[in-house]
């Protein structure tokens, strides 16, 4: 039935307007600008998103997009993070999603050297994913949050901060760089250029780079429903109180919420954020994996905030 009534294809630039219309119908909200979409879903020369079209109308009725990243060098290969998946309302519940995903898995494995697909399903999608024996469900990721108004600066940083020669600059204007050995316990490896490509500025998101001596951090800034969010997307070496002290110097006013992720095995970070009165009341992200090659997914490696498109 599917072969007769639907066409599968890899996204091409001329598909954008059709896709934008289909997304608006599915979610009743605006789609990414074309330039932003094509930056996110492109690996090398080729786009890494896939479409299913109703053959008789050539209307897009489904989409799934993948941001492809390098795996940790200890594993080698690629991993594809799945974003912006949808099926048009009138076509749900009849197996079209599985048909599209099977096609995407085959293309990613053969043409992009992808070993794993990492998915971020919402609650409704998770119910469907759990029916699929190939889907490996992982522990939900909790977002810890702190209202910046409630932050209490340590006396020593309050006195020393004016004399510290640190850098605070827009990420796109920075000379950000880091050594791969600093990220050896993370699932993916990105060069500084990769990160700048992932964390590109748009209307609702800005990114900042903070550095002092051999320490650095990347902070994401966004606004949702009049609340301003500051996400500690990457931190290397900064004591949390010092980092928050610097952040508070630059972001003044009310309704600033600082967010971060903390792996349950990172006892030092967990102790630090508990001392600063972070609480686990932010978004909870369901997640899971599809293994495409027979290699076992390395559950011991950490997921970074920038692996999710919310940040």
PDB file of C-alpha atoms in Angstrom:
ATOM      1  CA  UNK A   1       0.000   0.000   0.000  1.00  0.00           C
ATOM      2  CA  UNK A   2       2.743   2.463   0.969  1.00  0.00           C
ATOM      3  CA  UNK A   3       4.740   1.851  -2.215  1.00  0.00           C
ATOM      4  CA  UNK A   4       1.675   2.616  -4.303  1.00  0.00           C
ATOM      5  CA  UNK A   5       0.439   5.736  -2.503  1.00  0.00           C
ATOM      6  CA  UNK A   6       3.503   7.493  -1.100  1.00  0.00           C
ATOM      7  CA  UNK A   7       6.936   8.689  -2.182  1.00  0.00           C
ATOM      8  CA  UNK A   8      10.002   8.785   0.082  1.00  0.00           C
ATOM      9  CA  UNK A   9      12.854  11.187  -0.536  1.00  0.00           C
ATOM     10  CA  UNK A  10      15.795  13.042   0.922  1.00  0.00           C
ATOM     11  CA  UNK A  11      15.127  16.761   1.449  1.00  0.00           C
ATOM     12  CA  UNK A  12      16.267  19.187  -1.265  1.00  0.00           C
ATOM     13  CA  UNK A  13      16.251  22.979  -1.137  1.00  0.00           C
ATOM     14  CA  UNK A  14      13.239  23.303  -3.440  1.00  0.00           C
ATOM     15  CA  UNK A  15      11.163  21.283  -0.905  1.00  0.00           C
ATOM     16  CA  UNK A  16      11.369  24.027   1.722  1.00  0.00           C
ATOM     17  CA  UNK A  17       8.121  25.923   1.026  1.00  0.00           C
ATOM     18  CA  UNK A  18       6.112  22.711   0.880  1.00  0.00           C
ATOM     19  CA  UNK A  19       7.731  21.545   4.123  1.00  0.00           C
ATOM     20  CA  UNK A  20       7.127  24.875   5.859  1.00  0.00           C
ATOM     21  CA  UNK A  21       3.419  24.677   5.013  1.00  0.00           C
ATOM     22  CA  UNK A  22       3.184  21.049   6.219  1.00  0.00           C
ATOM     23  CA  UNK A  23       4.918  21.907   9.517  1.00  0.00           C
ATOM     24  CA  UNK A  24       2.568  24.847  10.138  1.00  0.00           C
ATOM     25  CA  UNK A  25      -0.435  22.578   9.591  1.00  0.00           C
ATOM     26  CA  UNK A  26       0.964  19.908  11.927  1.00  0.00           C
ATOM     27  CA  UNK A  27       2.048  22.147  14.823  1.00  0.00           C
ATOM     28  CA  UNK A  28       0.268  25.476  14.224  1.00  0.00           C
ATOM     29  CA  UNK A  29       3.518  27.361  14.688  1.00  0.00           C
ATOM     30  CA  UNK A  30       6.168  28.862  12.457  1.00  0.00           C
ATOM     31  CA  UNK A  31       8.942  26.735  11.004  1.00  0.00           C
ATOM     32  CA  UNK A  32      12.684  27.432  11.059  1.00  0.00           C
ATOM     33  CA  UNK A  33      13.901  29.912   8.488  1.00  0.00           C
ATOM     34  CA  UNK A  34      15.297  28.186   5.424  1.00  0.00           C
ATOM     35  CA  UNK A  35      18.924  29.086   6.154  1.00  0.00           C
ATOM     36  CA  UNK A  36      18.621  27.864   9.742  1.00  0.00           C
ATOM     37  CA  UNK A  37      16.909  24.635   8.705  1.00  0.00           C
ATOM     38  CA  UNK A  38      19.526  23.823   6.102  1.00  0.00           C
ATOM     39  CA  UNK A  39      22.390  24.538   8.501  1.00  0.00           C
ATOM     40  CA  UNK A  40      20.925  22.207  11.108  1.00  0.00           C
ATOM     41  CA  UNK A  41      20.074  19.304   8.807  1.00  0.00           C
ATOM     42  CA  UNK A  42      23.140  19.083   6.618  1.00  0.00           C
ATOM     43  CA  UNK A  43      26.212  16.863   6.907  1.00  0.00           C
ATOM     44  CA  UNK A  44      28.936  17.791   4.475  1.00  0.00           C
ATOM     45  CA  UNK A  45      27.333  18.339   1.062  1.00  0.00           C
ATOM     46  CA  UNK A  46      24.130  16.409   1.748  1.00  0.00           C
ATOM     47  CA  UNK A  47      20.942  17.114   3.674  1.00  0.00           C
ATOM     48  CA  UNK A  48      20.151  14.727   6.531  1.00  0.00           C
ATOM     49  CA  UNK A  49      16.361  15.060   6.630  1.00  0.00           C
ATOM     50  CA  UNK A  50      13.756  12.914   4.932  1.00  0.00           C
ATOM     51  CA  UNK A  51      10.220  13.385   3.637  1.00  0.00           C
ATOM     52  CA  UNK A  52       7.195  11.280   2.784  1.00  0.00           C
ATOM     53  CA  UNK A  53       4.789  12.701   0.199  1.00  0.00           C
ATOM     54  CA  UNK A  54       1.328  11.660  -0.859  1.00  0.00           C
ATOM     55  CA  UNK A  55       1.912  10.562  -4.447  1.00  0.00           C
ATOM     56  CA  UNK A  56      -1.259  11.906  -6.052  1.00  0.00           C
ATOM     57  CA  UNK A  57      -0.931  15.424  -4.568  1.00  0.00           C
ATOM     58  CA  UNK A  58       2.846  15.592  -3.877  1.00  0.00           C
ATOM     59  CA  UNK A  59       1.910  17.076  -0.500  1.00  0.00           C
ATOM     60  CA  UNK A  60       4.413  16.460   2.305  1.00  0.00           C
ATOM     61  CA  UNK A  61       2.660  14.349   4.937  1.00  0.00           C
ATOM     62  CA  UNK A  62       5.684  13.487   7.099  1.00  0.00           C
ATOM     63  CA  UNK A  63       9.184  14.637   7.968  1.00  0.00           C
ATOM     64  CA  UNK A  64      12.089  13.595  10.116  1.00  0.00           C
ATOM     65  CA  UNK A  65      15.358  15.506  10.443  1.00  0.00           C
ATOM     66  CA  UNK A  66      18.720  14.504  11.887  1.00  0.00           C
ATOM     67  CA  UNK A  67      21.647  16.519  13.194  1.00  0.00           C
ATOM     68  CA  UNK A  68      24.667  14.307  12.591  1.00  0.00           C
ATOM     69  CA  UNK A  69      27.604  14.462  15.005  1.00  0.00           C
ATOM     70  CA  UNK A  70      30.915  12.680  15.424  1.00  0.00           C
ATOM     71  CA  UNK A  71      30.927  10.001  18.076  1.00  0.00           C
ATOM     72  CA  UNK A  72      33.552   9.979  20.790  1.00  0.00           C
ATOM     73  CA  UNK A  73      36.863   8.949  19.119  1.00  0.00           C
ATOM     74  CA  UNK A  74      36.963   5.857  21.339  1.00  0.00           C
ATOM     75  CA  UNK A  75      33.902   4.587  19.429  1.00  0.00           C
ATOM     76  CA  UNK A  76      34.330   6.240  16.023  1.00  0.00           C
ATOM     77  CA  UNK A  77      31.595   6.746  13.475  1.00  0.00           C
ATOM     78  CA  UNK A  78      28.562   9.040  13.586  1.00  0.00           C
ATOM     79  CA  UNK A  79      25.420   9.512  15.629  1.00  0.00           C
ATOM     80  CA  UNK A  80      22.244  11.173  14.338  1.00  0.00           C
ATOM     81  CA  UNK A  81      20.091  13.232  16.733  1.00  0.00           C
ATOM     82  CA  UNK A  82      16.477  13.176  15.594  1.00  0.00           C
ATOM     83  CA  UNK A  83      14.546  16.463  15.627  1.00  0.00           C
ATOM     84  CA  UNK A  84      11.372  17.931  14.113  1.00  0.00           C
ATOM     85  CA  UNK A  85       9.606  14.665  13.372  1.00  0.00           C
ATOM     86  CA  UNK A  86       5.944  14.846  12.399  1.00  0.00           C
ATOM     87  CA  UNK A  87       3.192  13.089  10.481  1.00  0.00           C
ATOM     88  CA  UNK A  88       0.228  15.083   9.141  1.00  0.00           C
ATOM     89  CA  UNK A  89      -2.885  14.669  11.284  1.00  0.00           C
ATOM     90  CA  UNK A  90      -4.969  12.885   8.627  1.00  0.00           C
ATOM     91  CA  UNK A  91      -2.245  10.279   8.047  1.00  0.00           C
ATOM     92  CA  UNK A  92      -1.409   9.250  11.604  1.00  0.00           C
ATOM     93  CA  UNK A  93      -1.958   5.816  13.051  1.00  0.00           C
ATOM     94  CA  UNK A  94      -1.571   3.752   9.875  1.00  0.00           C
ATOM     95  CA  UNK A  95       2.144   2.927   9.901  1.00  0.00           C
ATOM     96  CA  UNK A  96       3.437   5.851   7.841  1.00  0.00           C
ATOM     97  CA  UNK A  97       5.811   6.955  10.603  1.00  0.00           C
ATOM     98  CA  UNK A  98       7.455   3.494  10.714  1.00  0.00           C
ATOM     99  CA  UNK A  99       7.674   3.472   6.913  1.00  0.00           C
ATOM    100  CA  UNK A 100       9.465   6.849   6.938  1.00  0.00           C
ATOM    101  CA  UNK A 101      11.784   5.887   9.814  1.00  0.00           C
ATOM    102  CA  UNK A 102      12.818   2.614   8.197  1.00  0.00           C
ATOM    103  CA  UNK A 103      13.785   4.557   5.081  1.00  0.00           C
ATOM    104  CA  UNK A 104      15.684   7.172   7.116  1.00  0.00           C
ATOM    105  CA  UNK A 105      17.569   4.496   9.078  1.00  0.00           C
ATOM    106  CA  UNK A 106      18.705   2.801   5.886  1.00  0.00           C
ATOM    107  CA  UNK A 107      19.871   6.090   4.319  1.00  0.00           C
ATOM    108  CA  UNK A 108      21.710   7.213   7.469  1.00  0.00           C
ATOM    109  CA  UNK A 109      23.503   3.893   7.858  1.00  0.00           C
ATOM    110  CA  UNK A 110      24.590   3.568   4.214  1.00  0.00           C
ATOM    111  CA  UNK A 111      25.254   7.174   3.198  1.00  0.00           C
ATOM    112  CA  UNK A 112      26.268   8.906   6.455  1.00  0.00           C
ATOM    113  CA  UNK A 113      28.108   6.155   8.408  1.00  0.00           C
ATOM    114  CA  UNK A 114      25.612   6.515  11.294  1.00  0.00           C
ATOM    115  CA  UNK A 115      25.810   3.865  14.029  1.00  0.00           C
ATOM    116  CA  UNK A 116      23.091   5.190  16.333  1.00  0.00           C
ATOM    117  CA  UNK A 117      19.987   7.355  16.120  1.00  0.00           C
ATOM    118  CA  UNK A 118      19.346   9.331  19.300  1.00  0.00           C
ATOM    119  CA  UNK A 119      15.697  10.367  19.729  1.00  0.00           C
ATOM    120  CA  UNK A 120      14.078  12.967  21.989  1.00  0.00           C
ATOM    121  CA  UNK A 121      10.383  11.928  22.001  1.00  0.00           C
ATOM    122  CA  UNK A 122       7.725  13.910  23.832  1.00  0.00           C
ATOM    123  CA  UNK A 123       5.302  11.971  26.043  1.00  0.00           C
ATOM    124  CA  UNK A 124       2.892  11.137  23.215  1.00  0.00           C
ATOM    125  CA  UNK A 125       5.701  10.041  20.892  1.00  0.00           C
ATOM    126  CA  UNK A 126       7.330   8.028  23.671  1.00  0.00           C
ATOM    127  CA  UNK A 127       4.170   5.937  24.005  1.00  0.00           C
ATOM    128  CA  UNK A 128       4.559   5.043  20.333  1.00  0.00           C
ATOM    129  CA  UNK A 129       8.331   4.487  20.605  1.00  0.00           C
ATOM    130  CA  UNK A 130       7.851   2.003  23.446  1.00  0.00           C
ATOM    131  CA  UNK A 131       5.825  -0.235  21.107  1.00  0.00           C
ATOM    132  CA  UNK A 132       8.890  -0.541  18.869  1.00  0.00           C
ATOM    133  CA  UNK A 133      11.195  -3.367  19.973  1.00  0.00           C
ATOM    134  CA  UNK A 134      14.141  -1.646  18.236  1.00  0.00           C
ATOM    135  CA  UNK A 135      13.814   1.450  20.433  1.00  0.00           C
ATOM    136  CA  UNK A 136      16.139   1.370  23.489  1.00  0.00           C
ATOM    137  CA  UNK A 137      14.664   3.575  26.205  1.00  0.00           C
ATOM    138  CA  UNK A 138      17.150   5.534  28.334  1.00  0.00           C
ATOM    139  CA  UNK A 139      16.775   7.373  31.647  1.00  0.00           C
ATOM    140  CA  UNK A 140      14.970  10.738  31.347  1.00  0.00           C
ATOM    141  CA  UNK A 141      17.206  13.796  31.662  1.00  0.00           C
ATOM    142  CA  UNK A 142      16.189  16.308  34.334  1.00  0.00           C
ATOM    143  CA  UNK A 143      16.849  20.039  33.947  1.00  0.00           C
ATOM    144  CA  UNK A 144      18.019  21.766  37.119  1.00  0.00           C
ATOM    145  CA  UNK A 145      17.034  25.414  37.553  1.00  0.00           C
ATOM    146  CA  UNK A 146      17.870  28.426  39.703  1.00  0.00           C
ATOM    147  CA  UNK A 147      16.189  31.814  39.744  1.00  0.00           C
ATOM    148  CA  UNK A 148      19.106  34.208  39.365  1.00  0.00           C
ATOM    149  CA  UNK A 149      17.449  36.570  41.867  1.00  0.00           C
ATOM    150  CA  UNK A 150      17.972  33.869  44.517  1.00  0.00           C
ATOM    151  CA  UNK A 151      21.681  33.465  43.829  1.00  0.00           C
ATOM    152  CA  UNK A 152      23.973  34.383  46.741  1.00  0.00           C
ATOM    153  CA  UNK A 153      27.504  35.300  45.743  1.00  0.00           C
ATOM    154  CA  UNK A 154      30.379  34.081  47.889  1.00  0.00           C
ATOM    155  CA  UNK A 155      32.188  36.894  49.664  1.00  0.00           C
ATOM    156  CA  UNK A 156      35.588  36.007  48.144  1.00  0.00           C
ATOM    157  CA  UNK A 157      34.290  36.208  44.555  1.00  0.00           C
ATOM    158  CA  UNK A 158      32.452  39.440  45.288  1.00  0.00           C
ATOM    159  CA  UNK A 159      35.746  41.004  46.368  1.00  0.00           C
ATOM    160  CA  UNK A 160      37.989  39.414  43.712  1.00  0.00           C
ATOM    161  CA  UNK A 161      35.773  39.554  40.624  1.00  0.00           C
ATOM    162  CA  UNK A 162      36.608  43.176  39.693  1.00  0.00           C
ATOM    163  CA  UNK A 163      40.292  42.161  39.481  1.00  0.00           C
ATOM    164  CA  UNK A 164      39.815  39.010  37.382  1.00  0.00           C
ATOM    165  CA  UNK A 165      40.677  39.434  33.716  1.00  0.00           C
ATOM    166  CA  UNK A 166      38.012  37.181  32.218  1.00  0.00           C
ATOM    167  CA  UNK A 167      36.417  37.173  28.751  1.00  0.00           C
ATOM    168  CA  UNK A 168      32.671  37.564  28.143  1.00  0.00           C
ATOM    169  CA  UNK A 169      31.776  37.766  24.457  1.00  0.00           C
ATOM    170  CA  UNK A 170      29.239  36.603  21.899  1.00  0.00           C
ATOM    171  CA  UNK A 171      30.126  33.037  20.858  1.00  0.00           C
ATOM    172  CA  UNK A 172      30.078  33.930  17.154  1.00  0.00           C
ATOM    173  CA  UNK A 173      32.748  36.602  17.761  1.00  0.00           C
ATOM    174  CA  UNK A 174      34.925  34.474  20.037  1.00  0.00           C
ATOM    175  CA  UNK A 175      38.109  32.500  19.382  1.00  0.00           C
ATOM    176  CA  UNK A 176      36.713  29.582  21.319  1.00  0.00           C
ATOM    177  CA  UNK A 177      38.745  26.352  21.175  1.00  0.00           C
ATOM    178  CA  UNK A 178      39.319  23.301  23.368  1.00  0.00           C
ATOM    179  CA  UNK A 179      41.325  20.091  23.587  1.00  0.00           C
ATOM    180  CA  UNK A 180      39.535  16.819  22.789  1.00  0.00           C
ATOM    181  CA  UNK A 181      40.894  15.247  25.977  1.00  0.00           C
ATOM    182  CA  UNK A 182      38.700  17.577  28.012  1.00  0.00           C
ATOM    183  CA  UNK A 183      35.556  15.897  26.637  1.00  0.00           C
ATOM    184  CA  UNK A 184      36.590  12.250  26.676  1.00  0.00           C
ATOM    185  CA  UNK A 185      33.623  11.169  28.850  1.00  0.00           C
ATOM    186  CA  UNK A 186      31.012  12.636  26.454  1.00  0.00           C
ATOM    187  CA  UNK A 187      29.105  10.789  23.756  1.00  0.00           C
ATOM    188  CA  UNK A 188      29.962  13.186  20.925  1.00  0.00           C
ATOM    189  CA  UNK A 189      33.032  15.092  19.884  1.00  0.00           C
ATOM    190  CA  UNK A 190      32.737  18.552  18.345  1.00  0.00           C
ATOM    191  CA  UNK A 191      35.482  20.907  17.322  1.00  0.00           C
ATOM    192  CA  UNK A 192      35.059  24.575  18.150  1.00  0.00           C
ATOM    193  CA  UNK A 193      33.865  25.161  14.580  1.00  0.00           C
ATOM    194  CA  UNK A 194      31.308  22.352  14.932  1.00  0.00           C
ATOM    195  CA  UNK A 195      29.921  23.961  18.069  1.00  0.00           C
ATOM    196  CA  UNK A 196      29.662  27.362  16.431  1.00  0.00           C
ATOM    197  CA  UNK A 197      27.745  25.689  13.608  1.00  0.00           C
ATOM    198  CA  UNK A 198      25.366  23.972  16.039  1.00  0.00           C
ATOM    199  CA  UNK A 199      24.893  26.989  18.305  1.00  0.00           C
ATOM    200  CA  UNK A 200      24.087  29.617  15.694  1.00  0.00           C
ATOM    201  CA  UNK A 201      22.174  32.734  16.678  1.00  0.00           C
ATOM    202  CA  UNK A 202      18.568  33.288  15.628  1.00  0.00           C
ATOM    203  CA  UNK A 203      15.700  35.503  16.756  1.00  0.00           C
ATOM    204  CA  UNK A 204      14.971  33.594  19.962  1.00  0.00           C
ATOM    205  CA  UNK A 205      18.460  32.320  20.837  1.00  0.00           C
ATOM    206  CA  UNK A 206      21.836  33.940  21.560  1.00  0.00           C
ATOM    207  CA  UNK A 207      25.058  32.362  22.785  1.00  0.00           C
ATOM    208  CA  UNK A 208      27.893  33.734  24.906  1.00  0.00           C
ATOM    209  CA  UNK A 209      31.427  32.565  25.613  1.00  0.00           C
ATOM    210  CA  UNK A 210      33.033  33.085  29.035  1.00  0.00           C
ATOM    211  CA  UNK A 211      36.716  32.305  29.644  1.00  0.00           C
ATOM    212  CA  UNK A 212      39.280  32.802  32.379  1.00  0.00           C
ATOM    213  CA  UNK A 213      42.764  31.256  32.288  1.00  0.00           C
ATOM    214  CA  UNK A 214      42.178  27.594  31.237  1.00  0.00           C
ATOM    215  CA  UNK A 215      38.459  27.649  32.118  1.00  0.00           C
ATOM    216  CA  UNK A 216      35.624  28.288  29.670  1.00  0.00           C
ATOM    217  CA  UNK A 217      31.849  28.104  29.426  1.00  0.00           C
ATOM    218  CA  UNK A 218      29.126  28.592  26.809  1.00  0.00           C
ATOM    219  CA  UNK A 219      25.846  30.144  27.919  1.00  0.00           C
ATOM    220  CA  UNK A 220      22.649  30.043  25.857  1.00  0.00           C
ATOM    221  CA  UNK A 221      20.110  32.874  26.189  1.00  0.00           C
ATOM    222  CA  UNK A 222      16.452  32.533  25.183  1.00  0.00           C
ATOM    223  CA  UNK A 223      13.048  33.978  26.095  1.00  0.00           C
ATOM    224  CA  UNK A 224       9.824  31.999  26.509  1.00  0.00           C
ATOM    225  CA  UNK A 225       6.579  33.532  27.781  1.00  0.00           C
ATOM    226  CA  UNK A 226       8.447  36.567  29.184  1.00  0.00           C
ATOM    227  CA  UNK A 227      10.791  34.365  31.216  1.00  0.00           C
ATOM    228  CA  UNK A 228      14.470  34.626  30.267  1.00  0.00           C
ATOM    229  CA  UNK A 229      16.507  31.429  30.329  1.00  0.00           C
ATOM    230  CA  UNK A 230      20.294  31.154  30.684  1.00  0.00           C
ATOM    231  CA  UNK A 231      21.456  27.634  29.904  1.00  0.00           C
ATOM    232  CA  UNK A 232      24.918  26.487  30.963  1.00  0.00           C
ATOM    233  CA  UNK A 233      25.439  24.497  27.790  1.00  0.00           C
ATOM    234  CA  UNK A 234      29.112  23.786  28.333  1.00  0.00           C
ATOM    235  CA  UNK A 235      31.354  24.329  31.350  1.00  0.00           C
ATOM    236  CA  UNK A 236      34.977  23.426  31.738  1.00  0.00           C
ATOM    237  CA  UNK A 237      36.649  24.235  35.034  1.00  0.00           C
ATOM    238  CA  UNK A 238      34.524  27.094  36.383  1.00  0.00           C
ATOM    239  CA  UNK A 239      33.326  26.765  39.957  1.00  0.00           C
ATOM    240  CA  UNK A 240      29.552  27.196  39.730  1.00  0.00           C
ATOM    241  CA  UNK A 241      29.482  30.129  42.163  1.00  0.00           C
ATOM    242  CA  UNK A 242      32.119  32.025  40.166  1.00  0.00           C
ATOM    243  CA  UNK A 243      30.338  31.317  36.879  1.00  0.00           C
ATOM    244  CA  UNK A 244      27.020  32.515  38.315  1.00  0.00           C
ATOM    245  CA  UNK A 245      28.745  35.612  39.690  1.00  0.00           C
ATOM    246  CA  UNK A 246      29.982  36.532  36.206  1.00  0.00           C
ATOM    247  CA  UNK A 247      26.613  35.756  34.625  1.00  0.00           C
ATOM    248  CA  UNK A 248      24.805  37.980  37.104  1.00  0.00           C
ATOM    249  CA  UNK A 249      27.060  40.922  36.232  1.00  0.00           C
ATOM    250  CA  UNK A 250      25.869  40.816  32.621  1.00  0.00           C
ATOM    251  CA  UNK A 251      22.245  39.770  32.949  1.00  0.00           C
ATOM    252  CA  UNK A 252      20.424  42.213  35.175  1.00  0.00           C
ATOM    253  CA  UNK A 253      16.726  42.436  35.978  1.00  0.00           C
ATOM    254  CA  UNK A 254      14.056  39.937  36.961  1.00  0.00           C
ATOM    255  CA  UNK A 255      12.829  36.623  35.579  1.00  0.00           C
ATOM    256  CA  UNK A 256      16.211  35.101  34.698  1.00  0.00           C
ATOM    257  CA  UNK A 257      16.260  31.321  35.159  1.00  0.00           C
ATOM    258  CA  UNK A 258      19.614  29.507  34.996  1.00  0.00           C
ATOM    259  CA  UNK A 259      19.412  25.947  33.651  1.00  0.00           C
ATOM    260  CA  UNK A 260      21.834  23.033  33.478  1.00  0.00           C
ATOM    261  CA  UNK A 261      21.994  19.259  33.258  1.00  0.00           C
ATOM    262  CA  UNK A 262      23.776  17.142  35.844  1.00  0.00           C
ATOM    263  CA  UNK A 263      24.530  13.470  35.344  1.00  0.00           C
ATOM    264  CA  UNK A 264      23.706  11.342  38.389  1.00  0.00           C
ATOM    265  CA  UNK A 265      27.299  10.042  38.455  1.00  0.00           C
ATOM    266  CA  UNK A 266      28.819  13.551  38.674  1.00  0.00           C
ATOM    267  CA  UNK A 267      28.854  13.830  42.450  1.00  0.00           C
ATOM    268  CA  UNK A 268      30.994  16.999  42.509  1.00  0.00           C
ATOM    269  CA  UNK A 269      28.671  18.943  40.207  1.00  0.00           C
ATOM    270  CA  UNK A 270      25.587  17.669  42.028  1.00  0.00           C
ATOM    271  CA  UNK A 271      26.977  18.833  45.386  1.00  0.00           C
ATOM    272  CA  UNK A 272      27.867  22.209  43.850  1.00  0.00           C
ATOM    273  CA  UNK A 273      24.440  22.916  42.375  1.00  0.00           C
ATOM    274  CA  UNK A 274      22.652  21.755  45.537  1.00  0.00           C
ATOM    275  CA  UNK A 275      24.747  24.235  47.540  1.00  0.00           C
ATOM    276  CA  UNK A 276      23.613  26.999  45.150  1.00  0.00           C
ATOM    277  CA  UNK A 277      19.967  25.947  45.635  1.00  0.00           C
ATOM    278  CA  UNK A 278      19.311  24.636  42.135  1.00  0.00           C
ATOM    279  CA  UNK A 279      16.183  22.481  42.087  1.00  0.00           C
ATOM    280  CA  UNK A 280      15.166  19.794  39.527  1.00  0.00           C
ATOM    281  CA  UNK A 281      11.997  21.568  38.390  1.00  0.00           C
ATOM    282  CA  UNK A 282      12.836  22.249  34.739  1.00  0.00           C
ATOM    283  CA  UNK A 283      11.845  20.319  31.610  1.00  0.00           C
ATOM    284  CA  UNK A 284      12.265  16.551  31.647  1.00  0.00           C
ATOM    285  CA  UNK A 285      13.600  15.126  28.393  1.00  0.00           C
ATOM    286  CA  UNK A 286      12.687  11.581  27.422  1.00  0.00           C
ATOM    287  CA  UNK A 287      15.315   9.977  25.231  1.00  0.00           C
ATOM    288  CA  UNK A 288      16.299   6.724  23.615  1.00  0.00           C
ATOM    289  CA  UNK A 289      18.391   5.096  20.913  1.00  0.00           C
ATOM    290  CA  UNK A 290      18.157   2.959  17.799  1.00  0.00           C
ATOM    291  CA  UNK A 291      21.220   0.797  17.084  1.00  0.00           C
ATOM    292  CA  UNK A 292      21.759   0.569  13.316  1.00  0.00           C
ATOM    293  CA  UNK A 293      24.918  -1.517  12.944  1.00  0.00           C
ATOM    294  CA  UNK A 294      24.915  -4.100  15.718  1.00  0.00           C
ATOM    295  CA  UNK A 295      27.277  -2.002  17.875  1.00  0.00           C
ATOM    296  CA  UNK A 296      26.037  -1.592  21.432  1.00  0.00           C
ATOM    297  CA  UNK A 297      25.204   1.958  22.481  1.00  0.00           C
ATOM    298  CA  UNK A 298      27.682   3.249  25.147  1.00  0.00           C
ATOM    299  CA  UNK A 299      25.280   4.177  27.962  1.00  0.00           C
ATOM    300  CA  UNK A 300      28.130   5.257  30.241  1.00  0.00           C
ATOM    301  CA  UNK A 301      28.962   8.337  28.120  1.00  0.00           C
ATOM    302  CA  UNK A 302      27.349  11.694  28.856  1.00  0.00           C
ATOM    303  CA  UNK A 303      24.888  13.686  26.760  1.00  0.00           C
ATOM    304  CA  UNK A 304      25.560  17.417  26.343  1.00  0.00           C
ATOM    305  CA  UNK A 305      22.847  20.066  26.375  1.00  0.00           C
ATOM    306  CA  UNK A 306      23.816  21.151  22.863  1.00  0.00           C
ATOM    307  CA  UNK A 307      22.809  17.667  21.639  1.00  0.00           C
ATOM    308  CA  UNK A 308      19.194  18.854  22.081  1.00  0.00           C
ATOM    309  CA  UNK A 309      17.773  21.573  19.860  1.00  0.00           C
ATOM    310  CA  UNK A 310      15.881  23.181  22.776  1.00  0.00           C
ATOM    311  CA  UNK A 311      19.127  24.821  23.883  1.00  0.00           C
TER     312      UNK A 311
END
